[in-house]
Each structure stands twice: as structure tokens, then as C-alpha cells.
Amino acid sequence: AQSVTQLGSHVSVSEGALVLLRCNYSSSVPPYLFWYVQYPNQGLQLLLKYTTGATLVKGINGFEAEFKKSETSFHLTKPSAHMSDAAEYFCAVSEKGANSKLTFGKGITLSVRP
Amino acid sequence: NAGVMQNPRHLVRRRGQEARLRCSPMKGHSHVYWYRQLPEEGLKFMVYLQKENIIDESGMPKERFSAEFPKEGPSILRIQQVVRGDSAAYFCASSPQTDSGNTIYFGEGSWLTVV
């Protein structure tokens, strides 16, 4: 079985500050890893994903994440927060192989202070 | 707009009524997933369907919930005899038949309120 842990439910940063959202996963097989963003009353939008290859993955809106197998982590970062980054962020894991279901963490709400 | 389309976006039902949520996948996608998001929780997998087949329903409650994806038309998530605890956002997602990265694309959700 797979699981995702996102510690804490809320992170607040100042505009221009570093964003770090943590994600740890548990999987008995090599995983695919994802970060999704959800704006209020909207669906989830894919930020980035790791499947194979380079462990540092770049996504949309300046976000990136690094897959660290030894730490079973896939933390999301952005060097400089923007007000428009305020949203809920979900980390997810799936098994490798076509069309495996995603298992999501509980999500983290990011607030950006002016 | 070729995105995943869900309707209705908002649905209010009285306890004991039936709720039907519809999902049209992205063009060219033959796989549909339903997820439920309860307040203060992440998304929980419910069911995975292909055309006319249920592939994985391990997340579906044993009673009152059913899903289908017919050969023609949208996927339907049906909740019979709704209770207050069914109030949640229900998200549909779709993916193409083959995708080496398991990326799924979400609709904007259907918010069910049971009064």
C-alpha cells in the first residue's frame, strides 16, 4: 500500500520568500510522484511530476521538486513566493505502470503575506 | 474547451434523495477516476473505470454508491439515499489509454450538499 504524509496543514510565507512544502511517501515499489495545486472552488492542476530520470523536476509557475529516494521525500520548492501562489497543494504517489490510481496527501494551504 | 467537464457544479439534496454526478472526460481519454474530497482532508480515491468496465472500486463505499461509464455518454457517479456525511466535493479525472507517467487531468468538481 502507498501513502503520503504532508506535515502541517498550513504554511505562511512573505511575498518574495522561499516556499518549501514537504512531502514524504511510503511505497513498496518505485513510485511516480506528483504535486498538484488547487485554487478555491476549482479542480486540481498538475504542477509537476517525477517518473524516471533526473531527480530534480521543474514544473509550472517556477516550482520544482526533488525526488530523494533515501529520504522517501519529494519536497516542493519555489525560490520566491508570489501572491498568486496562495492555494492548496497536494502531493500524490502512484505505482509505476499505466493508469495506476493516485494516492493523495491531506494537502497544505499556502498563504502569502504582502 | 477540451477539459474534463463535470456537472452539476453544485448540487443540494435532502437526506434520502438520490444524487447523480456526471463527468465527461477529455477528448480522447478512455479512463475515468472519481475522487471525493471531504472538508479538511485530501482527495480519496473512489473508483476507476474504463468504457463499460469498472477496473478498481476499492475506494467505493459498499452501499448506496455506484458508478458507471457507458459506451456512449458521460460517466455517472450515483449516490442513493444521501446522508449528511455524503456532503463533499466530488472530482472526476481522466487519462488517455496509454500514459507512461500516470498523469490524470481533473475536472472542476461537483459540490454536493445534503440538507
PDB file of C-alpha atoms in Angstrom, chain A residues 32 34 36 46 49 51 94-100 102, chain B residues 29-31 33 48 94-105:
ATOM      1  CA  TYR A  32       5.652   8.037  -9.552  1.00  0.00           C
ATOM      2  CA  PHE A  34       3.174  14.329  -8.246  1.00  0.00           C
ATOM      3  CA  TYR A  36      -0.991  19.301  -7.680  1.00  0.00           C
ATOM      4  CA  LEU A  46      -0.715  19.382 -12.157  1.00  0.00           C
ATOM      5  CA  LYS A  49       5.683  15.017 -11.652  1.00  0.00           C
ATOM      6  CA  THR A  51       8.575   9.365 -13.183  1.00  0.00           C
ATOM      7  CA  SER A  94       1.195   6.146  -7.684  1.00  0.00           C
ATOM      8  CA  GLU A  95       2.761   2.895  -8.704  1.00  0.00           C
ATOM      9  CA  LYS A  96       4.689   2.765 -11.905  1.00  0.00           C
ATOM     10  CA  GLY A  97       2.720   1.335 -14.753  1.00  0.00           C
ATOM     11  CA  ALA A  98      -0.057   2.639 -16.875  1.00  0.00           C
ATOM     12  CA  ASN A  99      -3.127   4.080 -15.240  1.00  0.00           C
ATOM     13  CA  SER A 100      -2.382   3.331 -11.624  1.00  0.00           C
ATOM     14  CA  LEU A 102      -3.081   8.233  -7.296  1.00  0.00           C
TER      15      LEU A 102
ATOM     16  CA  HIS B  29      -9.427   9.832 -22.881  1.00  0.00           C
ATOM     17  CA  SER B  30     -10.931   6.455 -22.119  1.00  0.00           C
ATOM     18  CA  HIS B  31     -10.107   6.204 -18.409  1.00  0.00           C
ATOM     19  CA  TYR B  33     -11.423   8.252 -11.987  1.00  0.00           C
ATOM     20  CA  TYR B  48     -11.523   3.806 -11.674  1.00  0.00           C
ATOM     21  CA  SER B  94      -9.440  11.305 -16.872  1.00  0.00           C
ATOM     22  CA  SER B  95      -6.401   9.931 -18.606  1.00  0.00           C
ATOM     23  CA  PRO B  96      -5.625   8.566 -22.047  1.00  0.00           C
ATOM     24  CA  GLN B  97      -5.393   4.861 -22.702  1.00  0.00           C
ATOM     25  CA  THR B  98      -1.648   4.879 -22.510  1.00  0.00           C
ATOM     26  CA  ASP B  99       0.367   7.314 -20.469  1.00  0.00           C
ATOM     27  CA  SER B 100       3.761   6.388 -19.190  1.00  0.00           C
ATOM     28  CA  GLY B 101       3.518   8.957 -16.445  1.00  0.00           C
ATOM     29  CA  ASN B 102       0.095   8.253 -14.973  1.00  0.00           C
ATOM     30  CA  THR B 103      -0.896  11.895 -15.303  1.00  0.00           C
ATOM     31  CA  ILE B 104      -4.572  12.410 -14.734  1.00  0.00           C
ATOM     32  CA  TYR B 105      -6.472  15.574 -15.526  1.00  0.00           C
TER      33      TYR B 105
END
